[in-house]
Amino acid sequence: MSGSGIQAMKLHDVVALDELESGKIRSFSVGGRSVVLVRDGEAVYALAGRCPHKDAPMEQGAFCHTAEGAGVIVCPWHKAVFDVADGSLKEPVALDSLQSFPVELRDGRVWVGEVPHKRSVPEAKQQNEHVLILGAGAAGVTAAVTLRQEGFAGTITMVTEEKDLPYDRTALSKTVLLGDGSSARAPALRDENYYQVHDIHIVHACLRSFDPMTKMATLTNDVELFGDHVLIATGSVPRALNIPGDHLEGVFALHREHDAEVIAARVQDDHAVTIIGAGFVGLEVASLLRQRGVGVTVVTPTNIPLERHLGREIGIRLRQLHEENGVAFVSDAHAVKIYGEQRAEGVELSDGMRLPAAFILFGAGVVPASEPVMGLERDDEGAIIVDERMQAAPGVYAAGDVSATRYGEKVYRIEHWRHAQAQGRQAALSMMGKTSRLPMPWFWTQQFGKKIEVLGWGEAFDSVRLKGDIRGFHFLATYMQGGKAVAVAGAGYAAELARAAVDLEAFLNEEP
Ligand SMILES: Cc1cc2nc3c(=O)[nH]c(=O)nc-3n(C[C@H](O)[C@H](O)[C@H](O)COP(=O)(O)OP(=O)(O)OC[C@H]3O[C@@H](n4cnc5c(N)ncnc54)[C@H](O)[C@@H]3O)c2cc1C
Ligand code: FES
């Protein structure tokens, strides 16, 4: 093809092939767009330079191969996985595919088109079927989006008891509490137009009961809904404190957007707040409230926060980080009562110590929101046990915090955003007779601007191999049990963890 022909196809001469190293991601501007090029042997792929989820620079992610040998590009921030050949979405957190662009190799140079490939529309399937999704959070919305992306052409109804459009719950403890009551809103997962265009019917009502035998759901407004395929995706609810005074006004848990609105509106910057529990959400809330100037005391039954999840050294560093920013810890302490007459005035500890506070927040973990569901096999906390296809009974699926997945002899309950999405996607694919592999669970936490990412099934560990600088929050930690690696955590190693998220075993074999 002549140079003028290439011009007519709106192709741009971007770089010499020799300058692209196989396996590396390079960023370029093509016709004013940010594009990344990935060379895999003699093939070169061009994809959008920014992740469709929150605009992460894909150049900082990773290119690698799955255990099955497929080339994928992974987002550095929340580990969305895309097929390198056409940008199609393989794993969340993103809900959309990455745009891909035409590439031509001419005389040792790489030419890239500025108009993205048109994505083919999947063949319409299952027109006469109805999918009923109970719950509209990470798992529910991802299931609905996946069904439409895969060509499901039947009806989709999604039930949520929340008043607004489905939103990003993880933002509640990352940014939302920084706003006041009127601006304390989490980003919507999709705008209203999306649900209209894709004919996804959202019912704002509370589920009263669901019978898996008849696949019939009854809402508290007495409406009855039937699904050919039903996904239970009602998530979880905060575990109750169960101490005297826990019902008093001024005692909150942060779980829903409405909680964030109330907390943001009521807590003033010069207030003193006591947080009971030093789990991930409790510590994120401590970090946000301190950034507003609120005085924060954390009451924790242990001395080192998150030691069970992250190990001793990282737990100690996190506690230091909080203390450097003015958070006070009352360690090895048990709250036995919330005292106050009309409203909460403080927390009483088992040794009789009283900690006065304007507000009390508690984070004692969550329990599955499975109460309205009748029957089905459960774990000891009531989570619905599903197989690797997310199926709990014929035509009945469960995904996200409400579910526990059986793998061989073991049953895992994972309460993470990305995993709930992956399970929602898996359930949708199962409803369409497709199969896929569930990724290894990954989650992140952000406290005082420091991000830690964790990959693993939440297994116990007996030792930790550390590499890097914990003080500077630039480290990789490998968690070992009986000499075998069971999890990896890291800060400042986004690209490495992106590779690990795709194939942990291969990553561990490469890492010294
Ligand atoms: C403040 C906060 C911060 C978090 N941060 C992180 C993080 O940084 N990283 C991470 O990996 N995970 C994080 N998580 C956990 C993560 O949000 C959950 O694991 C994830 O949302 C689970 O998804 P899900 O779809 O199962 O449930 P959800 O996203 O909770 O959605 C369940 C939906 O079902 C609805 N519902 C429940 N019961 C009924 C009913 N009876 N009738 C009608 N509707 C009902 C709920 O209103 C909700 O909309 C955080 C959780 C919280 C609360
Ligand atoms: S920015 Fe890429 S998955 Fe979030």
PDB file of N, CA, C and O and ligand atoms in Angstrom, residues 134-141 159-162 166-167 169-174 203 205-208 219 233-237 254-256 280-281 284-285 366 369 372 399-403 414-421 423 442-446, ligand 1:
ATOM      1  N   LEU A 134     -31.787 -10.330  42.151  1.00  0.00           N
ATOM      2  CA  LEU A 134     -32.207  -9.817  43.462  1.00  0.00           C
ATOM      3  C   LEU A 134     -31.007  -9.125  44.100  1.00  0.00           C
ATOM      4  O   LEU A 134     -30.073  -9.775  44.561  1.00  0.00           O
ATOM      5  N   GLY A 135     -30.991  -7.780  44.086  1.00  0.00           N
ATOM      6  CA  GLY A 135     -29.843  -7.017  44.572  1.00  0.00           C
ATOM      7  C   GLY A 135     -29.139  -6.353  43.408  1.00  0.00           C
ATOM      8  O   GLY A 135     -28.976  -6.970  42.349  1.00  0.00           O
ATOM      9  N   ALA A 136     -28.766  -5.087  43.591  1.00  0.00           N
ATOM     10  CA  ALA A 136     -28.165  -4.332  42.477  1.00  0.00           C
ATOM     11  C   ALA A 136     -26.865  -3.684  42.924  1.00  0.00           C
ATOM     12  O   ALA A 136     -26.698  -2.470  42.893  1.00  0.00           O
ATOM     13  N   GLY A 137     -25.939  -4.530  43.360  1.00  0.00           N
ATOM     14  CA  GLY A 137     -24.612  -4.034  43.717  1.00  0.00           C
ATOM     15  C   GLY A 137     -23.588  -4.558  42.730  1.00  0.00           C
ATOM     16  O   GLY A 137     -23.878  -4.725  41.531  1.00  0.00           O
ATOM     17  N   ALA A 138     -22.387  -4.872  43.246  1.00  0.00           N
ATOM     18  CA  ALA A 138     -21.284  -5.310  42.374  1.00  0.00           C
ATOM     19  C   ALA A 138     -21.696  -6.532  41.546  1.00  0.00           C
ATOM     20  O   ALA A 138     -21.536  -6.556  40.317  1.00  0.00           O
ATOM     21  N   ALA A 139     -22.221  -7.556  42.211  1.00  0.00           N
ATOM     22  CA  ALA A 139     -22.532  -8.804  41.508  1.00  0.00           C
ATOM     23  C   ALA A 139     -23.741  -8.636  40.587  1.00  0.00           C
ATOM     24  O   ALA A 139     -23.713  -9.061  39.423  1.00  0.00           O
ATOM     25  N   GLY A 140     -24.800  -8.008  41.105  1.00  0.00           N
ATOM     26  CA  GLY A 140     -26.033  -7.882  40.334  1.00  0.00           C
ATOM     27  C   GLY A 140     -25.836  -7.074  39.064  1.00  0.00           C
ATOM     28  O   GLY A 140     -26.241  -7.507  37.962  1.00  0.00           O
ATOM     29  N   VAL A 141     -25.223  -5.913  39.185  1.00  0.00           N
ATOM     30  CA  VAL A 141     -25.057  -5.049  38.000  1.00  0.00           C
ATOM     31  C   VAL A 141     -24.117  -5.711  36.992  1.00  0.00           C
ATOM     32  O   VAL A 141     -24.374  -5.696  35.780  1.00  0.00           O
ATOM     33  N   VAL A 159     -33.772  -6.035  41.239  1.00  0.00           N
ATOM     34  CA  VAL A 159     -34.482  -5.475  42.408  1.00  0.00           C
ATOM     35  C   VAL A 159     -33.466  -4.895  43.380  1.00  0.00           C
ATOM     36  O   VAL A 159     -32.480  -5.560  43.723  1.00  0.00           O
ATOM     37  N   THR A 160     -33.703  -3.654  43.823  1.00  0.00           N
ATOM     38  CA  THR A 160     -32.853  -3.085  44.871  1.00  0.00           C
ATOM     39  C   THR A 160     -33.686  -2.306  45.859  1.00  0.00           C
ATOM     40  O   THR A 160     -34.614  -1.600  45.470  1.00  0.00           O
ATOM     41  N   GLU A 161     -33.319  -2.429  47.125  1.00  0.00           N
ATOM     42  CA  GLU A 161     -34.068  -1.685  48.137  1.00  0.00           C
ATOM     43  C   GLU A 161     -33.515  -0.266  48.284  1.00  0.00           C
ATOM     44  O   GLU A 161     -34.077   0.529  49.033  1.00  0.00           O
ATOM     45  N   GLU A 162     -32.414   0.039  47.574  1.00  0.00           N
ATOM     46  CA  GLU A 162     -31.840   1.383  47.718  1.00  0.00           C
ATOM     47  C   GLU A 162     -32.539   2.333  46.752  1.00  0.00           C
ATOM     48  O   GLU A 162     -33.052   1.928  45.714  1.00  0.00           O
ATOM     49  N   PRO A 166     -27.667   1.998  41.123  1.00  0.00           N
ATOM     50  CA  PRO A 166     -26.550   1.231  41.697  1.00  0.00           C
ATOM     51  C   PRO A 166     -25.238   2.019  41.617  1.00  0.00           C
ATOM     52  O   PRO A 166     -24.961   2.686  40.611  1.00  0.00           O
ATOM     53  N   TYR A 167     -24.453   1.941  42.679  1.00  0.00           N
ATOM     54  CA  TYR A 167     -23.266   2.802  42.804  1.00  0.00           C
ATOM     55  C   TYR A 167     -22.058   2.000  43.279  1.00  0.00           C
ATOM     56  O   TYR A 167     -22.181   0.838  43.691  1.00  0.00           O
ATOM     57  N   ARG A 169     -19.859   1.033  45.845  1.00  0.00           N
ATOM     58  CA  ARG A 169     -19.857   1.012  47.315  1.00  0.00           C
ATOM     59  C   ARG A 169     -18.458   1.274  47.886  1.00  0.00           C
ATOM     60  O   ARG A 169     -18.313   1.832  48.974  1.00  0.00           O
ATOM     61  N   THR A 170     -17.422   0.845  47.182  1.00  0.00           N
ATOM     62  CA  THR A 170     -16.064   0.981  47.733  1.00  0.00           C
ATOM     63  C   THR A 170     -15.684   2.448  47.923  1.00  0.00           C
ATOM     64  O   THR A 170     -14.829   2.767  48.734  1.00  0.00           O
ATOM     65  N   ALA A 171     -16.340   3.333  47.149  1.00  0.00           N
ATOM     66  CA  ALA A 171     -16.005   4.759  47.261  1.00  0.00           C
ATOM     67  C   ALA A 171     -16.505   5.356  48.574  1.00  0.00           C
ATOM     68  O   ALA A 171     -16.017   6.413  48.996  1.00  0.00           O
ATOM     69  N   LEU A 172     -17.449   4.676  49.227  1.00  0.00           N
ATOM     70  CA  LEU A 172     -18.015   5.249  50.459  1.00  0.00           C
ATOM     71  C   LEU A 172     -16.925   5.529  51.484  1.00  0.00           C
ATOM     72  O   LEU A 172     -16.952   6.556  52.158  1.00  0.00           O
ATOM     73  N   SER A 173     -15.990   4.607  51.601  1.00  0.00           N
ATOM     74  CA  SER A 173     -14.950   4.788  52.617  1.00  0.00           C
ATOM     75  C   SER A 173     -13.632   5.290  52.012  1.00  0.00           C
ATOM     76  O   SER A 173     -12.615   5.350  52.702  1.00  0.00           O
ATOM     77  N   LYS A 174     -13.638   5.601  50.696  1.00  0.00           N
ATOM     78  CA  LYS A 174     -12.413   6.127  50.064  1.00  0.00           C
ATOM     79  C   LYS A 174     -12.503   7.637  49.885  1.00  0.00           C
ATOM     80  O   LYS A 174     -11.525   8.348  50.092  1.00  0.00           O
ATOM     81  N   VAL A 203     -36.252  -2.338  39.736  1.00  0.00           N
ATOM     82  CA  VAL A 203     -37.392  -2.205  40.651  1.00  0.00           C
ATOM     83  C   VAL A 203     -36.843  -1.773  42.011  1.00  0.00           C
ATOM     84  O   VAL A 203     -36.031  -2.492  42.613  1.00  0.00           O
ATOM     85  N   ALA A 205     -37.483  -1.748  45.412  1.00  0.00           N
ATOM     86  CA  ALA A 205     -38.355  -2.346  46.430  1.00  0.00           C
ATOM     87  C   ALA A 205     -37.534  -3.357  47.213  1.00  0.00           C
ATOM     88  O   ALA A 205     -36.457  -3.774  46.773  1.00  0.00           O
ATOM     89  N   CYS A 206     -38.087  -3.750  48.344  1.00  0.00           N
ATOM     90  CA  CYS A 206     -37.349  -4.673  49.217  1.00  0.00           C
ATOM     91  C   CYS A 206     -37.851  -6.104  49.000  1.00  0.00           C
ATOM     92  O   CYS A 206     -39.058  -6.345  48.923  1.00  0.00           O
ATOM     93  N   LEU A 207     -36.923  -7.025  48.898  1.00  0.00           N
ATOM     94  CA  LEU A 207     -37.277  -8.440  48.756  1.00  0.00           C
ATOM     95  C   LEU A 207     -37.738  -8.969  50.111  1.00  0.00           C
ATOM     96  O   LEU A 207     -37.013  -8.850  51.103  1.00  0.00           O
ATOM     97  N   ARG A 208     -38.931  -9.569  50.140  1.00  0.00           N
ATOM     98  CA  ARG A 208     -39.399 -10.156  51.410  1.00  0.00           C
ATOM     99  C   ARG A 208     -39.033 -11.635  51.467  1.00  0.00           C
ATOM    100  O   ARG A 208     -38.542 -12.125  52.472  1.00  0.00           O
ATOM    101  N   LEU A 219     -41.966  -9.271  46.970  1.00  0.00           N
ATOM    102  CA  LEU A 219     -41.413  -8.018  47.491  1.00  0.00           C
ATOM    103  C   LEU A 219     -42.281  -7.524  48.642  1.00  0.00           C
ATOM    104  O   LEU A 219     -43.428  -7.970  48.809  1.00  0.00           O
ATOM    105  N   ALA A 233     -28.232 -11.769  44.736  1.00  0.00           N
ATOM    106  CA  ALA A 233     -27.040 -10.906  44.845  1.00  0.00           C
ATOM    107  C   ALA A 233     -27.310  -9.793  45.856  1.00  0.00           C
ATOM    108  O   ALA A 233     -27.065  -8.624  45.597  1.00  0.00           O
ATOM    109  N   THR A 234     -27.833 -10.209  47.005  1.00  0.00           N
ATOM    110  CA  THR A 234     -28.253  -9.228  48.013  1.00  0.00           C
ATOM    111  C   THR A 234     -27.103  -8.785  48.920  1.00  0.00           C
ATOM    112  O   THR A 234     -27.309  -7.980  49.834  1.00  0.00           O
ATOM    113  N   GLY A 235     -25.891  -9.288  48.692  1.00  0.00           N
ATOM    114  CA  GLY A 235     -24.727  -8.790  49.422  1.00  0.00           C
ATOM    115  C   GLY A 235     -24.747  -9.157  50.888  1.00  0.00           C
ATOM    116  O   GLY A 235     -25.088 -10.286  51.265  1.00  0.00           O
ATOM    117  N   SER A 236     -24.402  -8.179  51.712  1.00  0.00           N
ATOM    118  CA  SER A 236     -24.244  -8.450  53.139  1.00  0.00           C
ATOM    119  C   SER A 236     -24.798  -7.284  53.942  1.00  0.00           C
ATOM    120  O   SER A 236     -25.135  -6.242  53.378  1.00  0.00           O
ATOM    121  N   VAL A 237     -24.870  -7.494  55.231  1.00  0.00           N
ATOM    122  CA  VAL A 237     -25.247  -6.399  56.144  1.00  0.00           C
ATOM    123  C   VAL A 237     -24.197  -6.350  57.250  1.00  0.00           C
ATOM    124  O   VAL A 237     -23.560  -7.361  57.551  1.00  0.00           O
ATOM    125  N   LEU A 254     -21.016   2.073  58.433  1.00  0.00           N
ATOM    126  CA  LEU A 254     -20.980   2.587  57.062  1.00  0.00           C
ATOM    127  C   LEU A 254     -21.112   1.410  56.104  1.00  0.00           C
ATOM    128  O   LEU A 254     -20.191   0.597  55.980  1.00  0.00           O
ATOM    129  N   HIS A 255     -22.265   1.293  55.454  1.00  0.00           N
ATOM    130  CA  HIS A 255     -22.443   0.180  54.521  1.00  0.00           C
ATOM    131  C   HIS A 255     -23.143   0.623  53.235  1.00  0.00           C
ATOM    132  O   HIS A 255     -22.817   0.177  52.146  1.00  0.00           O
ATOM    133  N   ARG A 256     -24.122   1.489  53.382  1.00  0.00           N
ATOM    134  CA  ARG A 256     -24.910   1.952  52.238  1.00  0.00           C
ATOM    135  C   ARG A 256     -24.633   3.420  52.006  1.00  0.00           C
ATOM    136  O   ARG A 256     -24.189   4.139  52.907  1.00  0.00           O
ATOM    137  N   PHE A 280     -10.653  -3.253  57.555  1.00  0.00           N
ATOM    138  CA  PHE A 280     -10.326  -2.395  56.412  1.00  0.00           C
ATOM    139  C   PHE A 280     -11.243  -1.176  56.363  1.00  0.00           C
ATOM    140  O   PHE A 280     -10.783  -0.054  56.202  1.00  0.00           O
ATOM    141  N   VAL A 281     -12.558  -1.406  56.501  1.00  0.00           N
ATOM    142  CA  VAL A 281     -13.483  -0.273  56.378  1.00  0.00           C
ATOM    143  C   VAL A 281     -13.287   0.695  57.541  1.00  0.00           C
ATOM    144  O   VAL A 281     -13.215   1.920  57.347  1.00  0.00           O
ATOM    145  N   GLU A 284     -10.232   2.753  56.887  1.00  0.00           N
ATOM    146  CA  GLU A 284     -10.436   3.720  55.794  1.00  0.00           C
ATOM    147  C   GLU A 284     -11.275   4.902  56.283  1.00  0.00           C
ATOM    148  O   GLU A 284     -11.000   6.056  55.946  1.00  0.00           O
ATOM    149  N   VAL A 285     -12.288   4.608  57.097  1.00  0.00           N
ATOM    150  CA  VAL A 285     -13.125   5.681  57.631  1.00  0.00           C
ATOM    151  C   VAL A 285     -12.282   6.577  58.549  1.00  0.00           C
ATOM    152  O   VAL A 285     -12.371   7.810  58.496  1.00  0.00           O
ATOM    153  N   VAL A 366     -19.131  -8.194  58.247  1.00  0.00           N
ATOM    154  CA  VAL A 366     -20.471  -8.295  57.645  1.00  0.00           C
ATOM    155  C   VAL A 366     -20.970  -9.728  57.733  1.00  0.00           C
ATOM    156  O   VAL A 366     -20.189 -10.658  57.905  1.00  0.00           O
ATOM    157  N   ALA A 369     -26.550 -11.269  53.506  1.00  0.00           N
ATOM    158  CA  ALA A 369     -27.946 -10.796  53.537  1.00  0.00           C
ATOM    159  C   ALA A 369     -28.831 -11.849  52.863  1.00  0.00           C
ATOM    160  O   ALA A 369     -29.418 -11.614  51.807  1.00  0.00           O
ATOM    161  N   PRO A 372     -34.046 -13.414  53.433  1.00  0.00           N
ATOM    162  CA  PRO A 372     -35.296 -13.632  52.687  1.00  0.00           C
ATOM    163  C   PRO A 372     -35.315 -14.914  51.856  1.00  0.00           C
ATOM    164  O   PRO A 372     -36.366 -15.304  51.352  1.00  0.00           O
ATOM    165  N   ALA A 399     -24.275 -14.896  44.009  1.00  0.00           N
ATOM    166  CA  ALA A 399     -22.945 -14.319  43.758  1.00  0.00           C
ATOM    167  C   ALA A 399     -22.706 -13.166  44.716  1.00  0.00           C
ATOM    168  O   ALA A 399     -23.639 -12.523  45.183  1.00  0.00           O
ATOM    169  N   GLY A 400     -21.427 -12.904  44.988  1.00  0.00           N
ATOM    170  CA  GLY A 400     -21.049 -11.786  45.853  1.00  0.00           C
ATOM    171  C   GLY A 400     -21.072 -12.171  47.322  1.00  0.00           C
ATOM    172  O   GLY A 400     -20.990 -13.355  47.683  1.00  0.00           O
ATOM    173  N   ASP A 401     -21.224 -11.167  48.180  1.00  0.00           N
ATOM    174  CA  ASP A 401     -21.099 -11.378  49.635  1.00  0.00           C
ATOM    175  C   ASP A 401     -22.115 -12.374  50.189  1.00  0.00           C
ATOM    176  O   ASP A 401     -21.917 -12.928  51.260  1.00  0.00           O
ATOM    177  N   VAL A 402     -23.226 -12.566  49.491  1.00  0.00           N
ATOM    178  CA  VAL A 402     -24.273 -13.464  50.013  1.00  0.00           C
ATOM    179  C   VAL A 402     -23.927 -14.935  49.756  1.00  0.00           C
ATOM    180  O   VAL A 402     -24.576 -15.820  50.275  1.00  0.00           O
ATOM    181  N   SER A 403     -22.873 -15.173  48.969  1.00  0.00           N
ATOM    182  CA  SER A 403     -22.581 -16.546  48.531  1.00  0.00           C
ATOM    183  C   SER A 403     -21.277 -17.065  49.122  1.00  0.00           C
ATOM    184  O   SER A 403     -20.435 -16.298  49.589  1.00  0.00           O
ATOM    185  N   ILE A 414     -15.860 -14.879  50.081  1.00  0.00           N
ATOM    186  CA  ILE A 414     -14.965 -13.752  49.798  1.00  0.00           C
ATOM    187  C   ILE A 414     -15.819 -12.490  49.734  1.00  0.00           C
ATOM    188  O   ILE A 414     -16.790 -12.447  48.982  1.00  0.00           O
ATOM    189  N   GLU A 415     -15.447 -11.481  50.493  1.00  0.00           N
ATOM    190  CA  GLU A 415     -16.262 -10.255  50.530  1.00  0.00           C
ATOM    191  C   GLU A 415     -15.491  -9.100  49.912  1.00  0.00           C
ATOM    192  O   GLU A 415     -15.081  -8.161  50.605  1.00  0.00           O
ATOM    193  N   HIS A 416     -15.230  -9.212  48.612  1.00  0.00           N
ATOM    194  CA  HIS A 416     -14.490  -8.159  47.904  1.00  0.00           C
ATOM    195  C   HIS A 416     -15.279  -7.728  46.669  1.00  0.00           C
ATOM    196  O   HIS A 416     -15.937  -8.546  46.023  1.00  0.00           O
ATOM    197  N   TRP A 417     -15.102  -6.482  46.322  1.00  0.00           N
ATOM    198  CA  TRP A 417     -15.807  -5.887  45.185  1.00  0.00           C
ATOM    199  C   TRP A 417     -15.518  -6.618  43.874  1.00  0.00           C
ATOM    200  O   TRP A 417     -16.422  -7.043  43.163  1.00  0.00           O
ATOM    201  N   ARG A 418     -14.249  -6.767  43.536  1.00  0.00           N
ATOM    202  CA  ARG A 418     -13.916  -7.358  42.225  1.00  0.00           C
ATOM    203  C   ARG A 418     -14.384  -8.812  42.154  1.00  0.00           C
ATOM    204  O   ARG A 418     -14.843  -9.274  41.112  1.00  0.00           O
ATOM    205  N   HIS A 419     -14.279  -9.512  43.281  1.00  0.00           N
ATOM    206  CA  HIS A 419     -14.681 -10.913  43.248  1.00  0.00           C
ATOM    207  C   HIS A 419     -16.201 -11.028  43.089  1.00  0.00           C
ATOM    208  O   HIS A 419     -16.690 -11.901  42.378  1.00  0.00           O
ATOM    209  N   ALA A 420     -16.926 -10.116  43.757  1.00  0.00           N
ATOM    210  CA  ALA A 420     -18.390 -10.130  43.599  1.00  0.00           C
ATOM    211  C   ALA A 420     -18.741  -9.886  42.130  1.00  0.00           C
ATOM    212  O   ALA A 420     -19.642 -10.529  41.573  1.00  0.00           O
ATOM    213  N   GLN A 421     -18.022  -8.971  41.489  1.00  0.00           N
ATOM    214  CA  GLN A 421     -18.266  -8.722  40.062  1.00  0.00           C
ATOM    215  C   GLN A 421     -17.941  -9.962  39.235  1.00  0.00           C
ATOM    216  O   GLN A 421     -18.703 -10.336  38.332  1.00  0.00           O
ATOM    217  N   GLN A 423     -17.960 -12.982  40.133  1.00  0.00           N
ATOM    218  CA  GLN A 423     -18.978 -14.021  40.360  1.00  0.00           C
ATOM    219  C   GLN A 423     -20.287 -13.676  39.642  1.00  0.00           C
ATOM    220  O   GLN A 423     -20.956 -14.558  39.100  1.00  0.00           O
ATOM    221  N   TRP A 442      -8.982 -10.588  44.484  1.00  0.00           N
ATOM    222  CA  TRP A 442      -8.078  -9.429  44.635  1.00  0.00           C
ATOM    223  C   TRP A 442      -8.863  -8.312  45.290  1.00  0.00           C
ATOM    224  O   TRP A 442     -10.036  -8.121  44.984  1.00  0.00           O
ATOM    225  N   PHE A 443      -8.251  -7.616  46.214  1.00  0.00           N
ATOM    226  CA  PHE A 443      -8.880  -6.402  46.733  1.00  0.00           C
ATOM    227  C   PHE A 443      -7.826  -5.385  47.093  1.00  0.00           C
ATOM    228  O   PHE A 443      -6.621  -5.686  47.129  1.00  0.00           O
ATOM    229  N   TRP A 444      -8.283  -4.191  47.338  1.00  0.00           N
ATOM    230  CA  TRP A 444      -7.358  -3.119  47.682  1.00  0.00           C
ATOM    231  C   TRP A 444      -7.933  -2.309  48.834  1.00  0.00           C
ATOM    232  O   TRP A 444      -9.132  -2.343  49.105  1.00  0.00           O
ATOM    233  N   THR A 445      -7.039  -1.622  49.531  1.00  0.00           N
ATOM    234  CA  THR A 445      -7.481  -0.677  50.545  1.00  0.00           C
ATOM    235  C   THR A 445      -6.665   0.593  50.380  1.00  0.00           C
ATOM    236  O   THR A 445      -5.524   0.548  49.896  1.00  0.00           O
ATOM    237  N   GLN A 446      -7.260   1.704  50.743  1.00  0.00           N
ATOM    238  CA  GLN A 446      -6.576   2.986  50.575  1.00  0.00           C
ATOM    239  C   GLN A 446      -6.700   3.761  51.890  1.00  0.00           C
ATOM    240  O   GLN A 446      -7.817   4.015  52.351  1.00  0.00           O
TER     241      GLN A 446
HETATM  242  C1  LIG B   1     -17.749   1.058  52.965  1.00  0.00           C
HETATM  243  C2  LIG B   1     -17.263  -0.146  52.212  1.00  0.00           C
HETATM  244  C3  LIG B   1     -16.039  -0.107  51.534  1.00  0.00           C
HETATM  245  C4  LIG B   1     -15.575  -1.214  50.843  1.00  0.00           C
HETATM  246  N1  LIG B   1     -14.369  -1.131  50.192  1.00  0.00           N
HETATM  247  C5  LIG B   1     -13.922  -2.203  49.511  1.00  0.00           C
HETATM  248  C6  LIG B   1     -12.675  -2.139  48.820  1.00  0.00           C
HETATM  249  O1  LIG B   1     -11.980  -1.148  48.850  1.00  0.00           O
HETATM  250  N2  LIG B   1     -12.280  -3.215  48.111  1.00  0.00           N
HETATM  251  C7  LIG B   1     -13.038  -4.349  48.064  1.00  0.00           C
HETATM  252  O2  LIG B   1     -12.634  -5.301  47.401  1.00  0.00           O
HETATM  253  N3  LIG B   1     -14.213  -4.450  48.698  1.00  0.00           N
HETATM  254  C8  LIG B   1     -14.673  -3.400  49.431  1.00  0.00           C
HETATM  255  N4  LIG B   1     -15.864  -3.484  50.098  1.00  0.00           N
HETATM  256  C9  LIG B   1     -16.641  -4.731  50.002  1.00  0.00           C
HETATM  257  C10 LIG B   1     -17.467  -4.722  48.727  1.00  0.00           C
HETATM  258  O3  LIG B   1     -18.158  -3.516  48.604  1.00  0.00           O
HETATM  259  C11 LIG B   1     -18.428  -5.893  48.737  1.00  0.00           C
HETATM  260  O4  LIG B   1     -17.687  -7.090  48.823  1.00  0.00           O
HETATM  261  C12 LIG B   1     -19.283  -5.901  47.463  1.00  0.00           C
HETATM  262  O5  LIG B   1     -20.051  -4.737  47.371  1.00  0.00           O
HETATM  263  C13 LIG B   1     -20.186  -7.126  47.439  1.00  0.00           C
HETATM  264  O6  LIG B   1     -20.980  -7.054  46.301  1.00  0.00           O
HETATM  265  P1  LIG B   1     -22.436  -7.680  46.277  1.00  0.00           P
HETATM  266  O7  LIG B   1     -22.962  -7.471  44.917  1.00  0.00           O
HETATM  267  O8  LIG B   1     -22.394  -9.030  46.852  1.00  0.00           O
HETATM  268  O9  LIG B   1     -23.253  -6.795  47.329  1.00  0.00           O
HETATM  269  P2  LIG B   1     -23.543  -5.265  47.326  1.00  0.00           P
HETATM  270  O10 LIG B   1     -22.625  -4.533  46.445  1.00  0.00           O
HETATM  271  O11 LIG B   1     -23.595  -4.884  48.770  1.00  0.00           O
HETATM  272  O12 LIG B   1     -25.003  -5.171  46.713  1.00  0.00           O
HETATM  273  C14 LIG B   1     -26.121  -5.796  47.312  1.00  0.00           C
HETATM  274  C15 LIG B   1     -27.355  -5.042  46.884  1.00  0.00           C
HETATM  275  O13 LIG B   1     -28.512  -5.765  47.273  1.00  0.00           O
HETATM  276  C16 LIG B   1     -29.443  -4.890  47.861  1.00  0.00           C
HETATM  277  N5  LIG B   1     -30.287  -5.652  48.796  1.00  0.00           N
HETATM  278  C17 LIG B   1     -29.898  -6.329  49.897  1.00  0.00           C
HETATM  279  N6  LIG B   1     -30.968  -6.895  50.508  1.00  0.00           N
HETATM  280  C18 LIG B   1     -32.043  -6.575  49.742  1.00  0.00           C
HETATM  281  C19 LIG B   1     -33.436  -6.863  49.840  1.00  0.00           C
HETATM  282  N7  LIG B   1     -33.932  -7.621  50.825  1.00  0.00           N
HETATM  283  N8  LIG B   1     -34.255  -6.352  48.905  1.00  0.00           N
HETATM  284  C20 LIG B   1     -33.779  -5.609  47.868  1.00  0.00           C
HETATM  285  N9  LIG B   1     -32.476  -5.306  47.739  1.00  0.00           N
HETATM  286  C21 LIG B   1     -31.614  -5.784  48.660  1.00  0.00           C
HETATM  287  C22 LIG B   1     -28.575  -3.862  48.561  1.00  0.00           C
HETATM  288  O14 LIG B   1     -29.267  -2.679  48.812  1.00  0.00           O
HETATM  289  C23 LIG B   1     -27.462  -3.679  47.535  1.00  0.00           C
HETATM  290  O15 LIG B   1     -27.805  -2.732  46.588  1.00  0.00           O
HETATM  291  C24 LIG B   1     -16.346  -2.396  50.814  1.00  0.00           C
HETATM  292  C25 LIG B   1     -17.587  -2.451  51.498  1.00  0.00           C
HETATM  293  C26 LIG B   1     -18.033  -1.337  52.190  1.00  0.00           C
HETATM  294  C27 LIG B   1     -19.352  -1.416  52.924  1.00  0.00           C
END
